[in-house]
Each structure stands twice: as structure tokens, then as C-alpha cells.
Short mmCIF file of N, CA and C in Angstrom, two decimals:
data_model
loop_
_atom_site.label_atom_id
_atom_site.label_comp_id
_atom_site.label_asym_id
_atom_site.label_seq_id
_atom_site.Cartn_x
_atom_site.Cartn_y
_atom_site.Cartn_z
N MET G 1160 55.04 55.53 -24.49
CA MET G 1160 56.27 54.76 -24.42
C MET G 1160 56.29 53.74 -25.55
N GLU G 1161 57.35 53.69 -26.28
CA GLU G 1161 57.46 52.80 -27.42
C GLU G 1161 57.96 51.42 -26.99
N LYS G 1162 57.35 50.38 -27.58
CA LYS G 1162 57.82 49.03 -27.32
C LYS G 1162 59.11 48.79 -28.09
N THR G 1163 59.95 47.93 -27.57
CA THR G 1163 61.16 47.55 -28.31
C THR G 1163 60.84 46.34 -29.15
N PRO G 1164 61.60 46.12 -30.23
CA PRO G 1164 61.31 44.97 -31.10
C PRO G 1164 61.33 43.64 -30.35
N GLN G 1165 62.16 43.50 -29.33
CA GLN G 1165 62.23 42.25 -28.61
C GLN G 1165 60.96 41.98 -27.80
N LYS G 1166 60.30 43.05 -27.32
CA LYS G 1166 59.09 42.86 -26.52
C LYS G 1166 57.86 42.68 -27.39
N LEU G 1167 57.88 43.24 -28.56
CA LEU G 1167 56.77 43.11 -29.49
C LEU G 1167 56.95 41.81 -30.26
N ARG G 1168 55.97 40.94 -30.16
CA ARG G 1168 56.08 39.64 -30.79
C ARG G 1168 55.53 39.65 -32.22
N ARG G 1169 55.99 38.72 -33.00
CA ARG G 1169 55.49 38.51 -34.36
C ARG G 1169 53.97 38.31 -34.32
N GLN G 1170 53.52 37.58 -33.32
CA GLN G 1170 52.09 37.30 -33.16
C GLN G 1170 51.29 38.60 -32.98
N ASP G 1171 51.87 39.59 -32.32
CA ASP G 1171 51.19 40.88 -32.15
C ASP G 1171 50.91 41.53 -33.51
N TRP G 1172 51.90 41.47 -34.40
CA TRP G 1172 51.74 42.03 -35.73
C TRP G 1172 50.68 41.25 -36.53
N LEU G 1173 50.69 39.93 -36.40
CA LEU G 1173 49.72 39.11 -37.12
C LEU G 1173 48.29 39.39 -36.63
N THR G 1174 48.13 39.48 -35.33
CA THR G 1174 46.81 39.75 -34.76
C THR G 1174 46.30 41.11 -35.22
N LEU G 1175 47.15 42.12 -35.13
CA LEU G 1175 46.76 43.45 -35.58
C LEU G 1175 46.46 43.43 -37.07
N GLY G 1176 47.32 42.79 -37.85
CA GLY G 1176 47.10 42.73 -39.29
C GLY G 1176 45.77 42.11 -39.65
N LEU G 1177 45.42 41.00 -39.01
CA LEU G 1177 44.14 40.34 -39.29
C LEU G 1177 42.97 41.22 -38.86
N ASN G 1178 43.11 41.93 -37.75
CA ASN G 1178 42.05 42.84 -37.31
C ASN G 1178 41.87 44.00 -38.28
N VAL G 1179 42.98 44.58 -38.73
CA VAL G 1179 42.91 45.69 -39.69
C VAL G 1179 42.32 45.19 -41.01
N LEU G 1180 42.75 44.04 -41.46
CA LEU G 1180 42.22 43.47 -42.69
C LEU G 1180 40.71 43.27 -42.59
N ALA G 1181 40.26 42.70 -41.48
CA ALA G 1181 38.83 42.44 -41.29
C ALA G 1181 38.02 43.73 -41.29
N LYS G 1182 38.55 44.76 -40.68
CA LYS G 1182 37.80 46.02 -40.55
C LYS G 1182 37.90 46.91 -41.78
N ASN G 1183 39.09 46.94 -42.42
CA ASN G 1183 39.34 47.95 -43.45
C ASN G 1183 39.78 47.41 -44.80
N GLY G 1184 39.98 46.11 -44.93
CA GLY G 1184 40.37 45.53 -46.21
C GLY G 1184 41.86 45.59 -46.47
N ILE G 1185 42.27 44.97 -47.56
CA ILE G 1185 43.68 44.82 -47.90
C ILE G 1185 44.35 46.17 -48.17
N GLU G 1186 43.60 47.14 -48.65
CA GLU G 1186 44.17 48.45 -48.95
C GLU G 1186 44.73 49.12 -47.69
N ALA G 1187 44.18 48.77 -46.53
CA ALA G 1187 44.62 49.37 -45.27
C ALA G 1187 45.87 48.71 -44.70
N MET G 1188 46.33 47.65 -45.33
CA MET G 1188 47.48 46.91 -44.81
C MET G 1188 48.78 47.58 -45.26
N ARG G 1189 49.14 48.64 -44.59
CA ARG G 1189 50.36 49.40 -44.85
C ARG G 1189 51.25 49.35 -43.62
N VAL G 1190 52.51 49.09 -43.83
CA VAL G 1190 53.47 48.96 -42.72
C VAL G 1190 53.44 50.20 -41.84
N GLU G 1191 53.45 51.38 -42.45
CA GLU G 1191 53.47 52.63 -41.68
C GLU G 1191 52.25 52.73 -40.77
N ARG G 1192 51.09 52.39 -41.30
CA ARG G 1192 49.84 52.48 -40.53
C ARG G 1192 49.83 51.46 -39.39
N LEU G 1193 50.28 50.25 -39.66
CA LEU G 1193 50.33 49.23 -38.61
C LEU G 1193 51.28 49.65 -37.49
N ALA G 1194 52.44 50.17 -37.87
CA ALA G 1194 53.41 50.62 -36.87
C ALA G 1194 52.82 51.74 -36.03
N GLU G 1195 52.11 52.63 -36.68
CA GLU G 1195 51.45 53.73 -35.96
C GLU G 1195 50.43 53.18 -34.96
N LEU G 1196 49.64 52.22 -35.40
CA LEU G 1196 48.65 51.61 -34.50
C LEU G 1196 49.30 50.88 -33.33
N MET G 1197 50.50 50.34 -33.56
CA MET G 1197 51.22 49.62 -32.50
C MET G 1197 52.06 50.59 -31.65
N ASN G 1198 52.12 51.85 -32.09
CA ASN G 1198 52.91 52.86 -31.40
C ASN G 1198 54.40 52.50 -31.38
N VAL G 1199 54.87 52.07 -32.54
CA VAL G 1199 56.28 51.72 -32.73
C VAL G 1199 56.76 52.26 -34.07
N THR G 1200 58.04 52.17 -34.31
CA THR G 1200 58.59 52.59 -35.59
C THR G 1200 58.46 51.46 -36.61
N LYS G 1201 58.61 51.81 -37.89
CA LYS G 1201 58.60 50.79 -38.94
C LYS G 1201 59.73 49.79 -38.73
N GLY G 1202 60.82 50.23 -38.13
CA GLY G 1202 61.94 49.33 -37.88
C GLY G 1202 61.52 48.13 -37.04
N SER G 1203 60.60 48.34 -36.13
CA SER G 1203 60.09 47.24 -35.31
C SER G 1203 59.42 46.18 -36.18
N PHE G 1204 58.69 46.65 -37.19
CA PHE G 1204 58.04 45.72 -38.12
C PHE G 1204 59.09 44.83 -38.79
N TYR G 1205 60.17 45.46 -39.25
CA TYR G 1205 61.20 44.72 -40.00
C TYR G 1205 62.02 43.79 -39.11
N TRP G 1206 61.85 43.90 -37.84
CA TRP G 1206 62.46 42.96 -36.90
C TRP G 1206 61.82 41.57 -37.08
N HIS G 1207 60.53 41.57 -37.46
CA HIS G 1207 59.75 40.33 -37.53
C HIS G 1207 59.43 39.87 -38.95
N PHE G 1208 59.43 40.80 -39.91
CA PHE G 1208 59.04 40.47 -41.28
C PHE G 1208 60.00 41.11 -42.27
N LYS G 1209 60.22 40.41 -43.39
CA LYS G 1209 61.12 40.94 -44.43
C LYS G 1209 60.49 42.16 -45.11
N ASN G 1210 59.18 42.07 -45.35
CA ASN G 1210 58.47 43.14 -46.04
C ASN G 1210 56.96 42.92 -45.86
N ARG G 1211 56.18 43.76 -46.49
CA ARG G 1211 54.73 43.68 -46.38
C ARG G 1211 54.23 42.33 -46.90
N GLU G 1212 54.78 41.87 -48.01
CA GLU G 1212 54.36 40.59 -48.59
C GLU G 1212 54.59 39.44 -47.60
N ASP G 1213 55.69 39.48 -46.89
CA ASP G 1213 55.98 38.46 -45.87
C ASP G 1213 54.90 38.48 -44.79
N LEU G 1214 54.51 39.67 -44.36
CA LEU G 1214 53.43 39.79 -43.37
C LEU G 1214 52.13 39.22 -43.93
N LEU G 1215 51.79 39.58 -45.15
CA LEU G 1215 50.52 39.12 -45.74
C LEU G 1215 50.47 37.60 -45.85
N MET G 1216 51.57 36.98 -46.28
CA MET G 1216 51.59 35.52 -46.39
C MET G 1216 51.51 34.87 -45.00
N ALA G 1217 52.16 35.49 -44.01
CA ALA G 1217 52.07 34.98 -42.64
C ALA G 1217 50.65 35.13 -42.09
N MET G 1218 49.98 36.20 -42.49
CA MET G 1218 48.59 36.39 -42.06
C MET G 1218 47.69 35.30 -42.64
N LEU G 1219 47.90 34.94 -43.89
CA LEU G 1219 47.12 33.84 -44.48
C LEU G 1219 47.34 32.54 -43.72
N GLN G 1220 48.59 32.29 -43.36
CA GLN G 1220 48.90 31.07 -42.59
C GLN G 1220 48.23 31.12 -41.22
N GLU G 1221 48.28 32.27 -40.59
CA GLU G 1221 47.66 32.43 -39.26
C GLU G 1221 46.15 32.24 -39.36
N TRP G 1222 45.55 32.79 -40.40
CA TRP G 1222 44.12 32.63 -40.61
C TRP G 1222 43.77 31.16 -40.78
N GLU G 1223 44.58 30.44 -41.55
CA GLU G 1223 44.33 29.01 -41.74
C GLU G 1223 44.40 28.25 -40.42
N VAL G 1224 45.40 28.57 -39.62
CA VAL G 1224 45.53 27.91 -38.32
C VAL G 1224 44.32 28.20 -37.44
N ARG G 1225 43.97 29.48 -37.34
CA ARG G 1225 42.85 29.88 -36.47
C ARG G 1225 41.51 29.36 -36.95
N GLU G 1226 41.27 29.54 -38.24
CA GLU G 1226 39.93 29.32 -38.77
C GLU G 1226 39.72 27.95 -39.41
N THR G 1227 40.76 27.15 -39.48
CA THR G 1227 40.60 25.80 -40.03
C THR G 1227 41.20 24.79 -39.05
N ASP G 1228 42.50 24.82 -38.87
CA ASP G 1228 43.17 23.84 -38.01
C ASP G 1228 42.59 23.83 -36.59
N ASN G 1229 42.51 25.01 -35.97
CA ASN G 1229 42.04 25.07 -34.58
C ASN G 1229 40.58 24.67 -34.44
N ILE G 1230 39.78 25.00 -35.44
CA ILE G 1230 38.36 24.62 -35.37
C ILE G 1230 38.21 23.11 -35.52
N ILE G 1231 38.92 22.52 -36.46
CA ILE G 1231 38.86 21.07 -36.61
C ILE G 1231 39.35 20.39 -35.33
N LYS G 1232 40.43 20.88 -34.75
CA LYS G 1232 40.94 20.31 -33.49
C LYS G 1232 39.90 20.44 -32.38
N GLN G 1233 39.24 21.58 -32.32
CA GLN G 1233 38.21 21.79 -31.30
C GLN G 1233 37.05 20.82 -31.49
N VAL G 1234 36.61 20.63 -32.71
CA VAL G 1234 35.51 19.70 -32.99
C VAL G 1234 35.93 18.28 -32.64
N GLU G 1235 37.13 17.89 -33.05
CA GLU G 1235 37.60 16.54 -32.76
C GLU G 1235 37.80 16.31 -31.26
N ALA G 1236 38.29 17.32 -30.57
CA ALA G 1236 38.52 17.19 -29.12
C ALA G 1236 37.21 17.02 -28.35
N ALA G 1237 36.15 17.64 -28.86
CA ALA G 1237 34.85 17.51 -28.20
C ALA G 1237 34.30 16.09 -28.34
N GLY G 1238 34.75 15.39 -29.37
CA GLY G 1238 34.37 13.99 -29.56
C GLY G 1238 32.94 13.81 -30.06
N GLY G 1239 32.48 12.58 -29.92
CA GLY G 1239 31.15 12.24 -30.39
C GLY G 1239 31.21 11.57 -31.75
N ASN G 1240 30.04 11.19 -32.23
CA ASN G 1240 29.98 10.56 -33.54
C ASN G 1240 30.05 11.65 -34.62
N ALA G 1241 30.03 11.25 -35.86
CA ALA G 1241 30.19 12.19 -36.97
C ALA G 1241 29.07 13.24 -36.99
N SER G 1242 27.87 12.85 -36.68
CA SER G 1242 26.75 13.79 -36.65
C SER G 1242 26.95 14.84 -35.56
N THR G 1243 27.38 14.41 -34.41
CA THR G 1243 27.66 15.34 -33.31
C THR G 1243 28.80 16.29 -33.68
N LYS G 1244 29.82 15.77 -34.31
CA LYS G 1244 30.95 16.61 -34.73
C LYS G 1244 30.48 17.65 -35.74
N LEU G 1245 29.64 17.24 -36.68
CA LEU G 1245 29.14 18.17 -37.68
C LEU G 1245 28.32 19.27 -37.00
N PHE G 1246 27.48 18.89 -36.06
CA PHE G 1246 26.69 19.89 -35.35
C PHE G 1246 27.60 20.84 -34.57
N ASN G 1247 28.62 20.31 -33.92
CA ASN G 1247 29.57 21.17 -33.20
C ASN G 1247 30.26 22.14 -34.16
N LEU G 1248 30.62 21.64 -35.33
CA LEU G 1248 31.23 22.50 -36.34
C LEU G 1248 30.27 23.62 -36.74
N PHE G 1249 29.02 23.30 -36.96
CA PHE G 1249 28.03 24.31 -37.32
C PHE G 1249 27.86 25.34 -36.21
N GLN G 1250 27.88 24.88 -34.96
CA GLN G 1250 27.76 25.80 -33.83
C GLN G 1250 28.94 26.77 -33.80
N ILE G 1251 30.13 26.26 -33.99
CA ILE G 1251 31.32 27.12 -34.00
C ILE G 1251 31.23 28.11 -35.15
N ALA G 1252 30.85 27.64 -36.32
CA ALA G 1252 30.73 28.53 -37.49
C ALA G 1252 29.68 29.61 -37.27
N SER G 1253 28.64 29.29 -36.53
CA SER G 1253 27.57 30.27 -36.31
C SER G 1253 28.02 31.42 -35.42
N GLN G 1254 29.15 31.27 -34.74
CA GLN G 1254 29.67 32.33 -33.87
C GLN G 1254 30.55 33.33 -34.60
N ASP G 1255 30.94 33.02 -35.82
CA ASP G 1255 31.83 33.87 -36.60
C ASP G 1255 31.03 34.99 -37.26
N ASP G 1256 31.52 36.23 -37.16
CA ASP G 1256 30.81 37.33 -37.81
C ASP G 1256 31.12 37.42 -39.30
N GLY G 1257 32.12 36.66 -39.77
CA GLY G 1257 32.42 36.59 -41.19
C GLY G 1257 33.22 37.74 -41.77
N ARG G 1258 33.54 38.75 -40.97
CA ARG G 1258 34.24 39.92 -41.52
C ARG G 1258 35.62 39.55 -42.06
N LEU G 1259 36.38 38.75 -41.32
CA LEU G 1259 37.71 38.38 -41.78
C LEU G 1259 37.61 37.47 -43.00
N GLU G 1260 36.71 36.53 -42.97
CA GLU G 1260 36.51 35.62 -44.11
C GLU G 1260 36.20 36.43 -45.37
N LYS G 1261 35.31 37.38 -45.25
CA LYS G 1261 34.93 38.20 -46.40
C LYS G 1261 36.11 39.06 -46.87
N ALA G 1262 36.84 39.64 -45.94
CA ALA G 1262 37.98 40.50 -46.30
C ALA G 1262 39.06 39.69 -47.03
N ILE G 1263 39.32 38.49 -46.57
CA ILE G 1263 40.33 37.65 -47.22
C ILE G 1263 39.86 37.25 -48.62
N ARG G 1264 38.60 36.94 -48.76
CA ARG G 1264 38.07 36.57 -50.08
C ARG G 1264 38.07 37.77 -51.03
N ASN G 1265 37.79 38.95 -50.51
CA ASN G 1265 37.87 40.16 -51.34
C ASN G 1265 39.31 40.40 -51.79
N TRP G 1266 40.25 40.21 -50.90
CA TRP G 1266 41.67 40.35 -51.22
C TRP G 1266 42.05 39.36 -52.32
N ALA G 1267 41.57 38.13 -52.19
CA ALA G 1267 41.93 37.08 -53.15
C ALA G 1267 41.37 37.33 -54.54
N ALA G 1268 40.37 38.18 -54.64
CA ALA G 1268 39.80 38.48 -55.95
C ALA G 1268 40.83 39.13 -56.88
N ASN G 1269 41.86 39.75 -56.30
CA ASN G 1269 42.88 40.44 -57.10
C ASN G 1269 44.29 40.00 -56.79
N ASP G 1270 44.44 38.86 -56.11
CA ASP G 1270 45.76 38.40 -55.71
C ASP G 1270 45.84 36.88 -55.88
N THR G 1271 46.69 36.42 -56.78
CA THR G 1271 46.73 34.99 -57.09
C THR G 1271 47.25 34.15 -55.93
N ARG G 1272 48.19 34.67 -55.15
CA ARG G 1272 48.73 33.86 -54.04
C ARG G 1272 47.69 33.66 -52.94
N SER G 1273 46.97 34.70 -52.61
CA SER G 1273 45.92 34.52 -51.59
C SER G 1273 44.77 33.69 -52.16
N ALA G 1274 44.48 33.83 -53.44
CA ALA G 1274 43.42 33.02 -54.06
C ALA G 1274 43.79 31.54 -54.02
N ALA G 1275 45.05 31.23 -54.26
CA ALA G 1275 45.50 29.83 -54.20
C ALA G 1275 45.39 29.30 -52.78
N ALA G 1276 45.73 30.12 -51.81
CA ALA G 1276 45.61 29.70 -50.40
C ALA G 1276 44.15 29.44 -50.05
N ILE G 1277 43.27 30.31 -50.47
CA ILE G 1277 41.85 30.12 -50.18
C ILE G 1277 41.32 28.85 -50.85
N ALA G 1278 41.71 28.61 -52.06
CA ALA G 1278 41.25 27.39 -52.76
C ALA G 1278 41.70 26.15 -51.99
N ARG G 1279 42.93 26.14 -51.52
CA ARG G 1279 43.45 25.01 -50.76
C ARG G 1279 42.70 24.87 -49.43
N ILE G 1280 42.46 25.97 -48.75
CA ILE G 1280 41.77 25.94 -47.46
C ILE G 1280 40.31 25.53 -47.64
N ASP G 1281 39.66 26.06 -48.67
CA ASP G 1281 38.28 25.65 -48.94
C ASP G 1281 38.19 24.14 -49.14
N LEU G 1282 39.13 23.61 -49.91
CA LEU G 1282 39.14 22.17 -50.15
C LEU G 1282 39.34 21.39 -48.85
N ARG G 1283 40.24 21.85 -47.99
CA ARG G 1283 40.44 21.17 -46.70
C ARG G 1283 39.16 21.17 -45.87
N ARG G 1284 38.49 22.31 -45.82
CA ARG G 1284 37.26 22.42 -45.02
C ARG G 1284 36.16 21.52 -45.58
N ILE G 1285 36.00 21.55 -46.90
CA ILE G 1285 34.98 20.70 -47.52
C ILE G 1285 35.31 19.23 -47.32
N ASN G 1286 36.58 18.87 -47.50
CA ASN G 1286 36.98 17.47 -47.30
C ASN G 1286 36.73 17.00 -45.87
N TYR G 1287 36.95 17.88 -44.91
CA TYR G 1287 36.68 17.50 -43.52
C TYR G 1287 35.19 17.19 -43.34
N MET G 1288 34.34 18.07 -43.85
CA MET G 1288 32.90 17.81 -43.73
C MET G 1288 32.50 16.58 -44.53
N GLN G 1289 33.08 16.40 -45.70
CA GLN G 1289 32.77 15.21 -46.49
C GLN G 1289 33.12 13.95 -45.72
N THR G 1290 34.24 13.96 -45.03
CA THR G 1290 34.63 12.81 -44.21
C THR G 1290 33.58 12.52 -43.14
N LEU G 1291 33.05 13.56 -42.54
CA LEU G 1291 32.00 13.37 -41.52
C LEU G 1291 30.76 12.75 -42.15
N PHE G 1292 30.37 13.24 -43.33
CA PHE G 1292 29.21 12.65 -44.00
C PHE G 1292 29.46 11.21 -44.41
N LEU G 1293 30.67 10.91 -44.84
CA LEU G 1293 31.02 9.52 -45.17
C LEU G 1293 30.90 8.63 -43.94
N GLN G 1294 31.32 9.14 -42.79
CA GLN G 1294 31.21 8.38 -41.55
C GLN G 1294 29.76 8.16 -41.15
N MET G 1295 28.86 8.99 -41.69
CA MET G 1295 27.43 8.81 -41.44
C MET G 1295 26.79 7.91 -42.49
N SER G 1296 27.63 7.23 -43.28
CA SER G 1296 27.19 6.25 -44.28
C SER G 1296 26.52 6.84 -45.51
N PHE G 1297 26.84 8.07 -45.84
CA PHE G 1297 26.36 8.62 -47.10
C PHE G 1297 27.31 8.16 -48.21
N PRO G 1298 26.79 7.87 -49.41
CA PRO G 1298 27.66 7.54 -50.53
C PRO G 1298 28.59 8.73 -50.84
N THR G 1299 29.72 8.44 -51.44
CA THR G 1299 30.74 9.46 -51.68
C THR G 1299 30.20 10.69 -52.40
N VAL G 1300 29.48 10.50 -53.47
CA VAL G 1300 28.95 11.63 -54.24
C VAL G 1300 28.00 12.46 -53.38
N GLU G 1301 27.16 11.79 -52.62
CA GLU G 1301 26.20 12.48 -51.77
C GLU G 1301 26.91 13.18 -50.61
N ALA G 1302 27.92 12.55 -50.04
CA ALA G 1302 28.69 13.17 -48.95
C ALA G 1302 29.37 14.45 -49.43
N LYS G 1303 29.91 14.38 -50.63
CA LYS G 1303 30.58 15.56 -51.20
C LYS G 1303 29.57 16.68 -51.45
N ALA G 1304 28.42 16.33 -52.01
CA ALA G 1304 27.39 17.33 -52.29
C ALA G 1304 26.88 17.98 -51.00
N ARG G 1305 26.67 17.18 -49.97
CA ARG G 1305 26.21 17.72 -48.69
C ARG G 1305 27.26 18.63 -48.06
N ALA G 1306 28.52 18.22 -48.15
CA ALA G 1306 29.61 19.05 -47.60
C ALA G 1306 29.68 20.39 -48.34
N ARG G 1307 29.60 20.33 -49.67
CA ARG G 1307 29.64 21.57 -50.45
C ARG G 1307 28.44 22.46 -50.15
N LEU G 1308 27.27 21.86 -50.07
CA LEU G 1308 26.06 22.63 -49.77
C LEU G 1308 26.21 23.36 -48.43
N ALA G 1309 26.66 22.64 -47.42
CA ALA G 1309 26.84 23.25 -46.10
C ALA G 1309 27.87 24.37 -46.17
N TYR G 1310 29.01 24.08 -46.76
CA TYR G 1310 30.10 25.06 -46.80
C TYR G 1310 29.72 26.29 -47.62
N TYR G 1311 29.17 26.08 -48.78
CA TYR G 1311 28.83 27.20 -49.64
C TYR G 1311 27.74 28.08 -49.02
N SER G 1312 26.84 27.49 -48.26
CA SER G 1312 25.81 28.32 -47.62
C SER G 1312 26.42 29.21 -46.55
N TRP G 1313 27.37 28.68 -45.78
CA TRP G 1313 28.02 29.50 -44.75
C TRP G 1313 28.85 30.61 -45.39
N ILE G 1314 29.66 30.26 -46.36
CA ILE G 1314 30.51 31.25 -47.02
C ILE G 1314 29.65 32.27 -47.77
N GLY G 1315 28.62 31.79 -48.42
CA GLY G 1315 27.73 32.70 -49.14
C GLY G 1315 27.09 33.73 -48.23
N GLU G 1316 26.74 33.31 -47.04
CA GLU G 1316 26.17 34.23 -46.06
C GLU G 1316 27.16 35.35 -45.74
N PHE G 1317 28.42 34.98 -45.58
CA PHE G 1317 29.45 35.99 -45.29
C PHE G 1317 29.64 36.93 -46.48
N ILE G 1318 29.67 36.38 -47.67
CA ILE G 1318 29.92 37.18 -48.87
C ILE G 1318 28.76 38.13 -49.15
N VAL G 1319 27.55 37.65 -49.01
CA VAL G 1319 26.39 38.50 -49.21
C VAL G 1319 26.40 39.64 -48.20
N GLY G 1320 26.84 39.33 -46.99
CA GLY G 1320 27.02 40.37 -45.98
C GLY G 1320 25.81 40.68 -45.13
N VAL G 1321 24.74 39.98 -45.31
CA VAL G 1321 23.56 40.20 -44.48
C VAL G 1321 23.47 39.00 -43.53
N LEU G 1322 24.03 39.19 -42.35
CA LEU G 1322 24.06 38.10 -41.40
C LEU G 1322 22.90 38.21 -40.42
N PRO G 1323 22.24 37.09 -40.17
CA PRO G 1323 21.20 37.11 -39.14
C PRO G 1323 21.85 37.31 -37.76
N THR G 1324 21.02 37.47 -36.76
CA THR G 1324 21.54 37.62 -35.41
C THR G 1324 22.21 36.31 -34.98
N GLN G 1325 22.96 36.38 -33.89
CA GLN G 1325 23.62 35.20 -33.35
C GLN G 1325 22.61 34.10 -33.03
N ALA G 1326 21.50 34.47 -32.43
CA ALA G 1326 20.46 33.49 -32.09
C ALA G 1326 19.86 32.87 -33.34
N GLU G 1327 19.62 33.69 -34.37
CA GLU G 1327 19.07 33.17 -35.62
C GLU G 1327 20.07 32.23 -36.29
N ARG G 1328 21.33 32.58 -36.24
CA ARG G 1328 22.36 31.73 -36.86
C ARG G 1328 22.42 30.38 -36.16
N LEU G 1329 22.30 30.36 -34.84
CA LEU G 1329 22.33 29.10 -34.10
C LEU G 1329 21.10 28.25 -34.46
N GLU G 1330 19.95 28.88 -34.57
CA GLU G 1330 18.75 28.15 -34.96
C GLU G 1330 18.90 27.59 -36.38
N GLU G 1331 19.48 28.39 -37.27
CA GLU G 1331 19.72 27.90 -38.63
C GLU G 1331 20.71 26.75 -38.64
N ALA G 1332 21.72 26.82 -37.78
CA ALA G 1332 22.70 25.73 -37.69
C ALA G 1332 22.01 24.43 -37.31
N LYS G 1333 21.08 24.52 -36.38
CA LYS G 1333 20.32 23.32 -35.98
C LYS G 1333 19.51 22.79 -37.16
N LEU G 1334 18.87 23.69 -37.89
CA LEU G 1334 18.06 23.28 -39.03
C LEU G 1334 18.92 22.71 -40.15
N TYR G 1335 20.04 23.38 -40.47
CA TYR G 1335 20.96 22.85 -41.48
C TYR G 1335 21.38 21.43 -41.11
N HIS G 1336 21.72 21.24 -39.85
CA HIS G 1336 22.17 19.93 -39.40
C HIS G 1336 21.08 18.89 -39.60
N THR G 1337 19.87 19.22 -39.18
CA THR G 1337 18.77 18.29 -39.32
C THR G 1337 18.54 17.89 -40.77
N ILE G 1338 18.56 18.88 -41.65
CA ILE G 1338 18.33 18.62 -43.07
C ILE G 1338 19.47 17.79 -43.67
N LEU G 1339 20.69 18.17 -43.36
CA LEU G 1339 21.84 17.56 -44.02
C LEU G 1339 22.17 16.15 -43.55
N VAL G 1340 21.81 15.80 -42.33
CA VAL G 1340 22.13 14.45 -41.85
C VAL G 1340 20.99 13.45 -42.06
N ARG G 1341 19.88 13.93 -42.58
CA ARG G 1341 18.73 13.07 -42.80
C ARG G 1341 19.00 12.10 -43.94
N HIS G 1342 18.73 10.85 -43.71
CA HIS G 1342 18.80 9.82 -44.75
C HIS G 1342 17.37 9.57 -45.23
N ASP G 1343 17.13 9.84 -46.50
CA ASP G 1343 15.77 9.61 -47.04
C ASP G 1343 15.70 8.29 -47.76
#
């Protein structure tokens, strides 16, 4: 039974798009294939998006909300001092398998609009961590270096593609935190 455009939400297309992107890369992001996976016609897609490019830009926005805005909100809602917030952030990051992050970065290697979005999002994430380090009384230059070190190690792990187990990642998160918040 086919869904009607009114019952199929824009969010359904975004969720499917992000899942397909994470599993198969940007080359798999074809309207016909997505419609087939949703068991609907292409017309249903055009009910929610002008074209493929519109979907892709909406997916970048959705990724930013999920993987940046919502995580920062979650960390802030849990409360605590800056060190506790940083540790909570590391714990949340350790739960991510990195497939979507890697797929989006691979896409950005050949697409200037997605590359610009990633640059902006990377800066937001680093600035958030830098703010936490500043709240822990690190000098500005040192806070920035610590934020970059933490961020680049997480992203690098995703890009390299050899991820430790969930338990190992959590243990590493604890160690990263201990090293990075230490005042010598």
C-alpha cells in the first residue's frame, strides 16, 4: 500500500536520506531510489522538496541540528561545571559510530556547499569546547588548542575508519578528559 504525500512527512525523507547517505554515500542519494525505499512515487518526494539539491541542503541542516544543536542542548541540560559538561560531551561522542560524519565529510570533499556547512559546524563545535576550557580557567590560546585537539582526535577516528569497541571508546573518553582538563 502506497503512502500519500500528506501522510509521509518531510522528516521521513530526511531520516531516510541521512540513513542512505551514512550507509552508501552521496552517490546513492537519488530521488528514484529513495522513493522506492519509501514505497512511494517520485511525486511524493516533490511534495516536500523542490529537487534533490533541496533535499541535500535540508539533510545538512538536519545533521547540524541532530549532531550539534541537540548534543549541546543535551550537555547543557545535564548541567554541572565545565569539566562535567566536557566529560558528558565526550561520553555522547563515544556513542556515535561515525558513519554519517564520515559520509558527510566524504561528500564535502567534492561539494563546496556541503564543505562550507561542515567548516561552519566544525567551528561551532570547537568554539563550544573552547568555551568549556575557558570556563576551566585555561588561557585562550590553550583553551583553543585543547578544544582542537579533542575535536580533531574524534573526527580523525571517524575518518580513519578504525573505531574501537564501544567500551574502548568510553574508556578513551575518560582518558581524554583526564588529560585535557589537567592543569600543569
